[in-house]
Coordinates of C-alpha atoms and ligand atoms in Angstrom, one line a residue:
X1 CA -14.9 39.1 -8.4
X2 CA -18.2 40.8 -8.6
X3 CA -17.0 44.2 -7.7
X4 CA -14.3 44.2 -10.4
X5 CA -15.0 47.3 -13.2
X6 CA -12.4 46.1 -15.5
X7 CA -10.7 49.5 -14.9
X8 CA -7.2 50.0 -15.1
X9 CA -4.9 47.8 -13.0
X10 CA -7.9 45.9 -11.6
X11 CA -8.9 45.1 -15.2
X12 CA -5.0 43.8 -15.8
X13 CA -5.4 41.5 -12.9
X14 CA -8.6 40.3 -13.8
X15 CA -7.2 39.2 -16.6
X16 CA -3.8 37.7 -15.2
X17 CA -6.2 35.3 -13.2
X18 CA -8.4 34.5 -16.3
X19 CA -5.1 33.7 -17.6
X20 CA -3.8 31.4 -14.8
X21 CA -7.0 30.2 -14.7
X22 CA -7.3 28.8 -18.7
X23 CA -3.4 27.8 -18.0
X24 CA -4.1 25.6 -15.2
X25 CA -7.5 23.7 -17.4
X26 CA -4.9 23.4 -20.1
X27 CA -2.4 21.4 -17.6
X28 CA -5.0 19.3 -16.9
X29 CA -6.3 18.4 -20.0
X30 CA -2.6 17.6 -21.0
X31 CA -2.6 14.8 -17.6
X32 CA -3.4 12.3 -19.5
X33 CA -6.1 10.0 -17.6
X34 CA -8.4 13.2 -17.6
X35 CA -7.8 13.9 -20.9
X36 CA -10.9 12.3 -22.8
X37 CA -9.5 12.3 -26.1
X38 CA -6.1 10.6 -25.5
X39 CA -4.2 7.8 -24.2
X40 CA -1.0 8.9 -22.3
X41 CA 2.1 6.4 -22.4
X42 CA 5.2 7.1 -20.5
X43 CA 8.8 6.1 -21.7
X44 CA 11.8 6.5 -19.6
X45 CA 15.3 6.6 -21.6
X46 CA 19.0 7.0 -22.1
X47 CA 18.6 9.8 -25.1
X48 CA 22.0 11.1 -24.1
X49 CA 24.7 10.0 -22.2
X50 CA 27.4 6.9 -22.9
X51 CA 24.6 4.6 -23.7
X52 CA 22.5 7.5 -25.6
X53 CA 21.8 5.3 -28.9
X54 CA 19.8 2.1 -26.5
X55 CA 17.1 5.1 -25.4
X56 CA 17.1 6.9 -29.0
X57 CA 16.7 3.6 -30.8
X58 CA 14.0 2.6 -28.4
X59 CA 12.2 5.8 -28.5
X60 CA 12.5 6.1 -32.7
X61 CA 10.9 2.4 -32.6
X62 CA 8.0 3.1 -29.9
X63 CA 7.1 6.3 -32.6
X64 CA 6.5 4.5 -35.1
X65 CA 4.1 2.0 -33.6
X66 CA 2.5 5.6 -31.8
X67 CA 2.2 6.9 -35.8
X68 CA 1.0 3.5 -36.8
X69 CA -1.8 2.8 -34.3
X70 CA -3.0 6.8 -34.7
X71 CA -3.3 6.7 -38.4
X72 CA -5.2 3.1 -37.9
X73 CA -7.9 5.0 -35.7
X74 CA -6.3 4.9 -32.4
X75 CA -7.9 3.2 -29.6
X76 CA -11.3 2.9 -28.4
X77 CA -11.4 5.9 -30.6
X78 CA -8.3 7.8 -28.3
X79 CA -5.3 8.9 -29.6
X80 CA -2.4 7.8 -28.1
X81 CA 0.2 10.6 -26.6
X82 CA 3.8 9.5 -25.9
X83 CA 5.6 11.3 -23.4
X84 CA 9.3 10.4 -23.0
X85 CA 11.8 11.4 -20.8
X86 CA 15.4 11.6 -20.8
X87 CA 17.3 9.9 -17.4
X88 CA 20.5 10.3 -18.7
X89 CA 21.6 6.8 -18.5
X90 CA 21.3 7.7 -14.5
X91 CA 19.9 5.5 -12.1
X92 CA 18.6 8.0 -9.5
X93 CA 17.5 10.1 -13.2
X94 CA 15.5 7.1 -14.1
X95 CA 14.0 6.9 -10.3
X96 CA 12.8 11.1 -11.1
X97 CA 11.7 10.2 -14.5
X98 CA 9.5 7.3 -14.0
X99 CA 7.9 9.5 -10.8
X100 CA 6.8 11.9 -12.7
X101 CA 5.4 10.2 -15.7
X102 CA 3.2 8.2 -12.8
X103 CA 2.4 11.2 -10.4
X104 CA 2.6 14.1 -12.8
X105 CA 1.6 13.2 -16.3
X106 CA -0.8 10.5 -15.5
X107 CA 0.4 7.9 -17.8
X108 CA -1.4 4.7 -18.2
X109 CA 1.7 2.7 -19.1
X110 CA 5.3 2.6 -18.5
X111 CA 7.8 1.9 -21.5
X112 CA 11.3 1.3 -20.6
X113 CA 14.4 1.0 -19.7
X114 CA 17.4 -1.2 -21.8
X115 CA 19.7 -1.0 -19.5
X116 CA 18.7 -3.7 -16.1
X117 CA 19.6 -1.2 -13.7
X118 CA 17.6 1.7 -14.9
X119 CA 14.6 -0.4 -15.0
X120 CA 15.2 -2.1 -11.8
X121 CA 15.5 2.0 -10.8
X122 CA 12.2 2.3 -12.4
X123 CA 10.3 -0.7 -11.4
X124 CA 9.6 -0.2 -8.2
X125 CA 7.7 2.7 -8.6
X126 CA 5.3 1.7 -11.0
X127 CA 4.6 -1.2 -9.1
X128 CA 3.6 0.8 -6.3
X129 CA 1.7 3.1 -7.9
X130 CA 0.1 0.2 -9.7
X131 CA 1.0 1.3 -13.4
X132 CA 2.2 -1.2 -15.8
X133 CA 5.4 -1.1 -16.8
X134 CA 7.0 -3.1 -19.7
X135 CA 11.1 -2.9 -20.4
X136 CA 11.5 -4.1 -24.0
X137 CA 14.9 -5.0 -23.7
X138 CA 16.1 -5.4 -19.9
X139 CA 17.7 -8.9 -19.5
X140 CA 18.8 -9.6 -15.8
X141 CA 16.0 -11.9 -14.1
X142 CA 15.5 -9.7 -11.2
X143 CA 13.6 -6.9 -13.6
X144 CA 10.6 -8.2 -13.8
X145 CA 10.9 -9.9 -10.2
X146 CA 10.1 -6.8 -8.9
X147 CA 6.0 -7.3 -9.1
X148 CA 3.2 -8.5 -10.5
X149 CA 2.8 -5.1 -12.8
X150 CA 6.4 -5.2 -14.5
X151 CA 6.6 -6.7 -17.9
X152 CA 9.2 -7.3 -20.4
X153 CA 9.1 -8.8 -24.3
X154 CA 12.7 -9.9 -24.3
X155 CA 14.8 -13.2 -23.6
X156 CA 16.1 -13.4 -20.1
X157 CA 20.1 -14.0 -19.2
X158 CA 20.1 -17.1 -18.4
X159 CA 19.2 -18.4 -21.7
X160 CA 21.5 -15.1 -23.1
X161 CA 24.6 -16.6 -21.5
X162 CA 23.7 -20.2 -22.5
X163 CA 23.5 -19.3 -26.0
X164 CA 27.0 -17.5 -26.0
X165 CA 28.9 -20.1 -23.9
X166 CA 27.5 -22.7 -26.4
X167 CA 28.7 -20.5 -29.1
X168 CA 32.2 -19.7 -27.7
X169 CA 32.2 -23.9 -26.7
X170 CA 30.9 -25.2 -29.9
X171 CA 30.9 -23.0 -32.9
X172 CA 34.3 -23.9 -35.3
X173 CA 34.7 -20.3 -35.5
X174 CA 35.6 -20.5 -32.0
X175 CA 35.9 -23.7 -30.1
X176 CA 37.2 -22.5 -26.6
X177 CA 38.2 -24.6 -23.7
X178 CA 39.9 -21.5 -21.8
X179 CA 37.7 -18.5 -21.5
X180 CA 38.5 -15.3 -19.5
X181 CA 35.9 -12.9 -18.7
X182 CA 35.8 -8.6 -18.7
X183 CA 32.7 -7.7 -16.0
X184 CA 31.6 -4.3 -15.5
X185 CA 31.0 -4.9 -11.9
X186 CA 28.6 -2.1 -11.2
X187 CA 26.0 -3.2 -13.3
X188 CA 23.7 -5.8 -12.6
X189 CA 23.3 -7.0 -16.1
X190 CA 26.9 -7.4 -16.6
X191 CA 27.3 -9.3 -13.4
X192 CA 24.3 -11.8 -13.8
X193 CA 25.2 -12.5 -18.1
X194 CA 29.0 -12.9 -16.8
X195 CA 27.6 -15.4 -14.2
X196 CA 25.2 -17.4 -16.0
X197 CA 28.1 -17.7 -18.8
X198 CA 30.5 -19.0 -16.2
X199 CA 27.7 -21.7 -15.4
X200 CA 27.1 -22.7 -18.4
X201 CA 30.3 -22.8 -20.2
X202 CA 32.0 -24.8 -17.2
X203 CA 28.9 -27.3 -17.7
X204 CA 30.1 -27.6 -21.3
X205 CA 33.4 -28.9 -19.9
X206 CA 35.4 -25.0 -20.3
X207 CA 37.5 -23.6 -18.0
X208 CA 37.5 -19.7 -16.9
X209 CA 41.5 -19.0 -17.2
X210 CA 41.0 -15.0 -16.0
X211 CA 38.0 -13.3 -14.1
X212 CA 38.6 -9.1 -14.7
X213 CA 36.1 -6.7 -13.4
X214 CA 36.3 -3.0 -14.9
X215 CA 33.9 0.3 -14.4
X216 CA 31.4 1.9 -17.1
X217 CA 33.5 4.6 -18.2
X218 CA 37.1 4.0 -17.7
X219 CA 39.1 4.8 -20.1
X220 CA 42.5 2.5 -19.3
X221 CA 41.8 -1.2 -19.6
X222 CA 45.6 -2.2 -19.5
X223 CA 46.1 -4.1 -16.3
X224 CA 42.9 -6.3 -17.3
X225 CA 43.6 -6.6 -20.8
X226 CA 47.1 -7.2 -20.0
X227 CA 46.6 -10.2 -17.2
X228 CA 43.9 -12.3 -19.6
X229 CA 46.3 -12.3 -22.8
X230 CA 49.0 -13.8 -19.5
X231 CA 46.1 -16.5 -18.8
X232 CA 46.3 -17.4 -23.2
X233 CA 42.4 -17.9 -23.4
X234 CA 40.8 -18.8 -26.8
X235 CA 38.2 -16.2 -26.8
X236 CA 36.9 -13.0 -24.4
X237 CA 33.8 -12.9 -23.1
X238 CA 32.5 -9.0 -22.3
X239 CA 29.4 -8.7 -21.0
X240 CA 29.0 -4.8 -21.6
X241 CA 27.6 -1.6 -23.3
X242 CA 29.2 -0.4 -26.7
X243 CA 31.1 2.6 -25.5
X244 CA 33.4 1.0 -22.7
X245 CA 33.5 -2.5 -25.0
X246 CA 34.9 0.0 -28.2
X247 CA 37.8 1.0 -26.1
X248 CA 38.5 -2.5 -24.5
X249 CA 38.8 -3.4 -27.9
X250 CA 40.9 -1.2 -29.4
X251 CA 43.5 -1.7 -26.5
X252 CA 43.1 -5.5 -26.9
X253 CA 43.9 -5.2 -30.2
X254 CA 46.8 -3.0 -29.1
X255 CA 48.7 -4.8 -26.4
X256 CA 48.4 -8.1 -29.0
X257 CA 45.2 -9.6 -27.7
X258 CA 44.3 -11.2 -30.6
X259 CA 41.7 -13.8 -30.1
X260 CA 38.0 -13.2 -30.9
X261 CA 36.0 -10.9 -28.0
X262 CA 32.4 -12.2 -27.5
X263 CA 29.7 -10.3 -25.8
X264 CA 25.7 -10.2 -25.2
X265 CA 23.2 -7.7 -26.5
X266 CA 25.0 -4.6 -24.8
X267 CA 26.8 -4.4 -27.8
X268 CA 23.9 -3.4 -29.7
X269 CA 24.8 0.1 -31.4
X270 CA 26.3 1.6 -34.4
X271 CA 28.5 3.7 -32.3
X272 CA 30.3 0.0 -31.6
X273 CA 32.2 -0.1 -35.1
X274 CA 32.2 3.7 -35.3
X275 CA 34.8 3.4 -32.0
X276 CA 36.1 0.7 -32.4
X277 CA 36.5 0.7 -36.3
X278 CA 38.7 -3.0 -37.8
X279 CA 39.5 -3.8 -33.8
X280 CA 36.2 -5.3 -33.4
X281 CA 36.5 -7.4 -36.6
X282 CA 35.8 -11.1 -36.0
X283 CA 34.1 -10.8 -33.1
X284 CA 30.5 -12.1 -31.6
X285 CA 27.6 -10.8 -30.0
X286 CA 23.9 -12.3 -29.4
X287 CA 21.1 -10.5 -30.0
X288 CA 17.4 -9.9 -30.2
X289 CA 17.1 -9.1 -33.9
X290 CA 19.2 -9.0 -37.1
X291 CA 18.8 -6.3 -39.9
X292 CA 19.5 -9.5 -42.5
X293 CA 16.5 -11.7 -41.2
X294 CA 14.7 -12.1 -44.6
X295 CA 11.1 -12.5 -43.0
X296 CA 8.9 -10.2 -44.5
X297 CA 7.6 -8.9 -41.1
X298 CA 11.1 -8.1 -40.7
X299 CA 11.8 -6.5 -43.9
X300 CA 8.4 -4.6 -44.1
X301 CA 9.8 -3.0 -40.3
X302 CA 13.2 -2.0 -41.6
X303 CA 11.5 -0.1 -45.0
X304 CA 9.1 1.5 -42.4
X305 CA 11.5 2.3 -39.9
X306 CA 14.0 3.9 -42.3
X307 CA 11.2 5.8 -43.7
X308 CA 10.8 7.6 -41.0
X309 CA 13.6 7.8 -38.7
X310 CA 16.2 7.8 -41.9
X311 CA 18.0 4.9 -40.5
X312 CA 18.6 1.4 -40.6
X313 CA 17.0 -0.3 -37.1
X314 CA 19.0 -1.5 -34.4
X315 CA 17.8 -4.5 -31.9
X316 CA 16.6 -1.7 -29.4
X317 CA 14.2 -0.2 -32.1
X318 CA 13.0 -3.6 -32.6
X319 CA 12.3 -3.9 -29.5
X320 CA 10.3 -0.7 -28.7
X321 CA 8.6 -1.6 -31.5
X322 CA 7.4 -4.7 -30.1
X323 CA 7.0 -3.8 -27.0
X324 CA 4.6 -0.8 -28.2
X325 CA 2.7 -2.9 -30.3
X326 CA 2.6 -5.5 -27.4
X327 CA 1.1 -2.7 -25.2
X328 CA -1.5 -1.2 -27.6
X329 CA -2.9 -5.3 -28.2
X330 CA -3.7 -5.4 -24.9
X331 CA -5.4 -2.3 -24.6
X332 CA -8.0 -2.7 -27.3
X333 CA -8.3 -6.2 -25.7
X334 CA -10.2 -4.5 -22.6
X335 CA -12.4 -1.3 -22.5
X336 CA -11.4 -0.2 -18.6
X337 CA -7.2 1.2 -19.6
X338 CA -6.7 1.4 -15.8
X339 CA -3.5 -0.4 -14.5
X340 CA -5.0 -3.6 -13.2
X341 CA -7.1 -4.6 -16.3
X342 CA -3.9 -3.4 -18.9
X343 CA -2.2 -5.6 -16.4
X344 CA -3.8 -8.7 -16.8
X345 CA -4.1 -8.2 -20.5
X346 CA -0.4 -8.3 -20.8
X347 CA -0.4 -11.0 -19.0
X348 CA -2.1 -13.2 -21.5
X349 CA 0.0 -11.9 -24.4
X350 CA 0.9 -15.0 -26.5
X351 CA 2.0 -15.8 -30.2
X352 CA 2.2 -12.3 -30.8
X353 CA 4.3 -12.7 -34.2
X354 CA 6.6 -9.4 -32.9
X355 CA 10.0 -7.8 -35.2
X356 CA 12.0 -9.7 -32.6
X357 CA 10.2 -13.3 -33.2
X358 CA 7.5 -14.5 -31.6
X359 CA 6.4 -13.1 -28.2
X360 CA 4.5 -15.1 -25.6
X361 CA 4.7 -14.4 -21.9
X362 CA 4.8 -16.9 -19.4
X363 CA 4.2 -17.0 -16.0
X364 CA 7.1 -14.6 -14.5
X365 CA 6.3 -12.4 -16.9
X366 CA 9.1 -12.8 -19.1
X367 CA 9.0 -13.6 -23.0
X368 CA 11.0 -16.7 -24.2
X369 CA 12.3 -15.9 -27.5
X370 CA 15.4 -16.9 -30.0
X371 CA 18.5 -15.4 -30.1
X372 CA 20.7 -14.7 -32.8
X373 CA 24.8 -14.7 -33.0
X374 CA 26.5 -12.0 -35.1
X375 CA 29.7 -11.2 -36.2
X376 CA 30.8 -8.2 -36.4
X377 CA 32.4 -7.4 -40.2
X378 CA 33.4 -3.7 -41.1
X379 CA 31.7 -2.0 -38.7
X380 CA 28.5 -4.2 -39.0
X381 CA 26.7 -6.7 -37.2
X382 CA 26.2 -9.5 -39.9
X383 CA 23.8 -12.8 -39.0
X384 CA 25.6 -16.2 -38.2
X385 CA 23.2 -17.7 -36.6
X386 CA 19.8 -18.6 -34.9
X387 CA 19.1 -20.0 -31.4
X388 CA 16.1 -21.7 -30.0
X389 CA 15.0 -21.6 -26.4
X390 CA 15.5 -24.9 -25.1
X391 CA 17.5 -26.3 -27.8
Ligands
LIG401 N1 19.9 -6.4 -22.0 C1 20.6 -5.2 -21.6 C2 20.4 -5.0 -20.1 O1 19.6 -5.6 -19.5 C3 20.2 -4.0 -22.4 C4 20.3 -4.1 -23.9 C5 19.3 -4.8 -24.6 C6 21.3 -3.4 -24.6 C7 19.4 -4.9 -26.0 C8 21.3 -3.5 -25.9 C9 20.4 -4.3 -26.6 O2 21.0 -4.1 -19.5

């Protein structure tokens, strides 16, 4: 370097490297556990793909509780940076995702996934690399099983499929004995809802008449659809996402299936009545959240939310929401942000009075939580009602 005399193409590589050289400071400023004047939070998502509203929803509700806690000061006086990446609804996608926003990026904390077999994708590495990770909306047990640094601010299945074979049991609007059940059987949320339903609804004295298993993303649901209206049950329960539960109910509707479909949170979008249009009329879902809950913390989230994003909030928003807000609580609870302490924060979350209800988390580090049942009218989720845990 000394000997340079900034002469023709000595001087242009001299400053090539003083280029490479302010490049590579930038890159590191921008990883954010060096960076001294920001917090770096990772969230792994479905933004496109069949299940592309869960991640979009999700990401529109962490933003605003990002916006929020920067305009309030930040914390410890950091900003907070999101950084979120798209995994395509993939699970090996999820696997990349979560690796880099660990190794690469330097996040401090993991948001993510909805769906239970992304974030079962996306657990185990931030376990290993000792980053907490929090799913706000992942619902099979075995998520959070994974270790001591995974997280999550929403009910767990058990309870999920409880609530909805009470409902299909109980409720006038229903009042099945014979229930047959649709499974996407490659999805570990599907399975484990469809199985704790099957517990509890034979408890309650109901009978499964037809057991059908289908694939995310087929398109022909005939020879299912066809074999439960043989078996005469009183309702359907389908435990799946929006897109492949539109198209089982238009061709429900269309081979003279007529009886109400029921199904758990994976119903969650607006693209549901947008497919499926009057053929999902009259039927059920539970849920995390309803847009009609007249609490004010409610309210005030929907006016803020559709200030910004433009929309009215689904569950998953919700649910970022909370689980962002959850997040940032803990972190101005302790000075040192590094994954054990933010760990142990989390850990002692409780009463937190979230969107979703109130969060606490227990011991497995799971949040018990109300549901609620909707029915879908019009293309709209509307509220019918409210359950406890434990009632
Ligand atoms: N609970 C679903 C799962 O575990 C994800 C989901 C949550 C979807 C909330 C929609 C709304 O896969």
């Amino acid at each position: 370097m000394t000997h340079f005399r900034f002469q023709g193409p000595r001087r242009i590589i001299a400053v090539m490297v003083a280029a490479a050289m302010s490049l590579a400071m930038t890159g590191c400023q921008e990883s954010g556990s060096t960076a001294s004047d920001e917090i770096l939070i990772g969230h792994f998502a479905s933004l496109t793909g069949s299940e592309a509203t869960f991640g979009q929803s999700t990401d529109n509700g962490i933003k605003l509780a990002v916006d929020e806690i920067n305009e309030a000061g930040g914390i410890h006086g950091k900003k907070v940076r999101l950084v979120t990446l798209d995994d395509k609804g993939d699970a090996r996608e999820a696997g990349t995702a979560v690796t880099r926003l660990v190794t690469k990026d330097g996040v401090v904390a993991v948001l993510g996934e909805v769906a239970s077999k992304l974030s079962l994708a996306g657990a185990p590495i931030c376990q290993e690399n000792g980053v907490p990770m929090i799913s706000p909306s992942s619902t099979n047990p075995k998520v959070t099983k994974v270790g001591d640094m995974i997280f999550r601010v929403c009910f767990i299945d058990p309870f999920q499929g409880a609530v909805c074979a009470r409902f299909a049991r109980e409720s006038d609007r229903i009042k099945a004995t014979k229930a047959a059940i649709l499974t996407d059987q490659a999805s570990p949320y599907s399975v484990g809802l469809q199985e704790e339903f099957e517990k509890a609804f034979t408890a309650m004295g109901g009978t499964i008449v037809s057991k059908q298993t289908y694939n995310a993303g087929d398109q022909d649901f005939s020879a299912q659809l066809t074999a439960i209206r043989g078996a005469d049950p009183e309702v359907v329960f389908v435990p799946g996402y929006y897109t492949d539960v539109g198209n089982i109910a238009i061709q429900a509707r269309t081979l003279g299936l007529t009886k109400p479909l029921l199904g758990g949170d994976g119903w969650d979008s607006v693209k549901l009545g947008e497919i499926a249009g009057a053929n999902i009329n009259g039927c059920f879902y539970s849920n995390h959240y309803s847009h009609e809950d007249p609490n004010p913390k409610v309210q005030d989230f929907i006016r803020k939310y559709a200030e910004r994003h433009k929309q009215t909030p689904d569950g998953l928003a919700a649910l970022g929401y909370d689980a962002a807000r959850i997040l940032f609580e803990a972190m101005q609870r302790t000075p040192n942000v590094d994954g054990k302490s933010l760990a142990a924060e989390l850990s002692k979350t409780s009463g937190f009075e979230g969107v979703t209800g109130k969060i606490s988390i227990d011991a497995e580090r799971n949040a018990v939580k109300s549901a609620v049942i909707l029915e879908m009218k019009d293309g709209n989720p509307t509220y019918v009602s409210t359950i406890q845990p434990g009632e």
